[in-house]
GROMACS .gro file of C-alpha atoms in nm:
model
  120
    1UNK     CA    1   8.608  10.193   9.916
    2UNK     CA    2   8.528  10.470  10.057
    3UNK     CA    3   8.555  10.349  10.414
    4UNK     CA    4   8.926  10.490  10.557
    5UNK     CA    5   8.857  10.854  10.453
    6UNK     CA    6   8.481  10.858  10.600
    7UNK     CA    7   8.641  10.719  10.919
    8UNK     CA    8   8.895  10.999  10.897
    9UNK     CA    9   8.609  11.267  10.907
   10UNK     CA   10   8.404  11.146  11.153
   11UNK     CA   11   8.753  11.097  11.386
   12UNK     CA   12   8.894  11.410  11.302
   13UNK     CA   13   8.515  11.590  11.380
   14UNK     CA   14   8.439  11.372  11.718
   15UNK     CA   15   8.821  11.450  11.831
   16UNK     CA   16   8.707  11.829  11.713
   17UNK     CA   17   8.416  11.814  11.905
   18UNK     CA   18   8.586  11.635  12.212
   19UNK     CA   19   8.868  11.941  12.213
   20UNK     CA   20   8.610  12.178  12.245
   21UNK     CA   21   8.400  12.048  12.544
   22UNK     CA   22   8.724  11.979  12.736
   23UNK     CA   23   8.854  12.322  12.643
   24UNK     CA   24   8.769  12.483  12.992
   25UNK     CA   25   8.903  12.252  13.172
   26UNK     CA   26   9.283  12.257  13.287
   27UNK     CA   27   9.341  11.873  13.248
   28UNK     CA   28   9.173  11.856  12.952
   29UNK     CA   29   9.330  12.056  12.696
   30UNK     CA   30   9.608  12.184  12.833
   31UNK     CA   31   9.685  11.889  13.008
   32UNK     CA   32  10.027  11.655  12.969
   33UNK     CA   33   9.792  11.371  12.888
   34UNK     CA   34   9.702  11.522  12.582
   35UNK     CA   35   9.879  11.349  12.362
   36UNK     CA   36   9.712  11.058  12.520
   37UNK     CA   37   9.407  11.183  12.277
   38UNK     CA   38   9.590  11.231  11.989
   39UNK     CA   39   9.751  10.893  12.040
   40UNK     CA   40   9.409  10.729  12.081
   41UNK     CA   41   9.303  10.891  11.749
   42UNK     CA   42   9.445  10.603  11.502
   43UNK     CA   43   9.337  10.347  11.711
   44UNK     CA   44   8.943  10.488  11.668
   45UNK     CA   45   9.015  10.560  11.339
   46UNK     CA   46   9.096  10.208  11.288
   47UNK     CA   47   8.853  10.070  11.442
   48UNK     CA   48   8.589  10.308  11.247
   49UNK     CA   49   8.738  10.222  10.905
   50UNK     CA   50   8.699   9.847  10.996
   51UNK     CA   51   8.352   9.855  11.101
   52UNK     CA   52   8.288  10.093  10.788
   53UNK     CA   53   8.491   9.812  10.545
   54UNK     CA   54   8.245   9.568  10.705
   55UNK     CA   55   7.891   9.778  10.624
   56UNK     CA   56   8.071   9.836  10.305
   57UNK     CA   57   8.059   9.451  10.253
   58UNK     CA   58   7.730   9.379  10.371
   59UNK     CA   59   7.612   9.638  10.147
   60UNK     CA   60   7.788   9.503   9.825
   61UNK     CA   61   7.677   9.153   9.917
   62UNK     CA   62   7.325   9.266   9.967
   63UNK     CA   63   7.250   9.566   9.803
   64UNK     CA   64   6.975   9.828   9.919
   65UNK     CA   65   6.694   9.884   9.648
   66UNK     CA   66   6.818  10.225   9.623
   67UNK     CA   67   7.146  10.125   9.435
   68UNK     CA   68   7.461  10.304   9.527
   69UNK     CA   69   7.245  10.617   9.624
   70UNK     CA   70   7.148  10.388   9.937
   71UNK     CA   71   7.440  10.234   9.993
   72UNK     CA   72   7.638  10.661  10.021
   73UNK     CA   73   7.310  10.742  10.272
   74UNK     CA   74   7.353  10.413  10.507
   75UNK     CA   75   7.742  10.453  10.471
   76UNK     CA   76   7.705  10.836  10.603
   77UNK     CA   77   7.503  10.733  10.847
   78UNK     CA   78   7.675  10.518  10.966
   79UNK     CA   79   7.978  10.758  11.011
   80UNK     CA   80   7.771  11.041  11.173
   81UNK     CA   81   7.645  10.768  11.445
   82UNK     CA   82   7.995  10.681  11.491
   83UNK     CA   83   8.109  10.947  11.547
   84UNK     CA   84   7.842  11.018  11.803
   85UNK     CA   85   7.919  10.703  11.994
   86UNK     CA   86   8.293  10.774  11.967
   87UNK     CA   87   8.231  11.174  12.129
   88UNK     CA   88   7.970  11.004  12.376
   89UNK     CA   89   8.233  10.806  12.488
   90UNK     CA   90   8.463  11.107  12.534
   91UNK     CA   91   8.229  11.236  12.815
   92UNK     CA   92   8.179  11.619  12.914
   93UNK     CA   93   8.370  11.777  13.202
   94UNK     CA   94   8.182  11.857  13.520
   95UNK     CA   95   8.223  12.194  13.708
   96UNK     CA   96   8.173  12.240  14.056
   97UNK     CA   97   7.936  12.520  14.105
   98UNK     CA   98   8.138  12.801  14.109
   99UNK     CA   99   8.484  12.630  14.076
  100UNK     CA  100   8.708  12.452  13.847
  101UNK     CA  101   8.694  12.115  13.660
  102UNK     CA  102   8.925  11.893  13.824
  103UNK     CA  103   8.852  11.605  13.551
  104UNK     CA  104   9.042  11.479  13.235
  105UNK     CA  105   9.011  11.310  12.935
  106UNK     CA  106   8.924  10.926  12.942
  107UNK     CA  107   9.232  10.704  12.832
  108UNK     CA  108   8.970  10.545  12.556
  109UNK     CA  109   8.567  10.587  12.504
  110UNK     CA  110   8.379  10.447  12.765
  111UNK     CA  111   8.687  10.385  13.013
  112UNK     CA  112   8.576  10.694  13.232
  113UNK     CA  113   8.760  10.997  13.325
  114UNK     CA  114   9.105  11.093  13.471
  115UNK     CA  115   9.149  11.272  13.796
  116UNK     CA  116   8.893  11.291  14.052
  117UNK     CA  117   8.531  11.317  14.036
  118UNK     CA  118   8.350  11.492  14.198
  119UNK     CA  119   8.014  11.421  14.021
  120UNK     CA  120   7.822  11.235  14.264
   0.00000   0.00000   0.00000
């Protein structure tokens, strides 16, 4: 099963990927709630490697016609959209024009940012 270390990838890149969007920003990065992201990264990464286990069993119960050549393809894809949801639900950081981001990281995908907004 290839499932936990896939999951690990596509965590490690989407936390990656979050990092570097939020790297501008003083309470993203630099922030105390931080650790708060690198906290949350297990829990994703569980929640990745279960989904995965659970393509990974449809896939065994029903195989592709492709064989295992199908079953690597729809098991990367399934990571790289993952991931993708996963950094969606990171969000970006909004600057004011000319002034600073005032936002931080969201406690978990989807939950919305910390700190004010100023967005609307």
């Amino acid at each position: 099963m290839l499932a936990p270390a896939l999951a690990a990838f596509g965590v490690y890149g989407g936390t990656a990927w979050t990092v570097r969007s939020w790297a501008s920003c003083p309470l993203g990065n630099d922030a105390s709630n931080n650790i708060g992201l690198q906290m949350m990264m297990p829990v994703v990464w569980i929640c990745m490697t279960l989904l995965l286990l659970l393509l990974q069993l449809v896939l065994r119960r029903w195989p592709p016609r492709g064989g295992e050549a199908a079953m690597w393809i729809a098991s990367l894809a399934a990571v790289i959209a993952l991931t993708l949801l996963y950094r969606s639900g990171m969000g970006w950081p909004y600057h004011l024009p000319g002034g600073k981001c005032v936002e931080g990281y969201p406690i978990f995908p989807f939950t919305g940012k910390t700190g004010p907004s100023f967005a609307e």
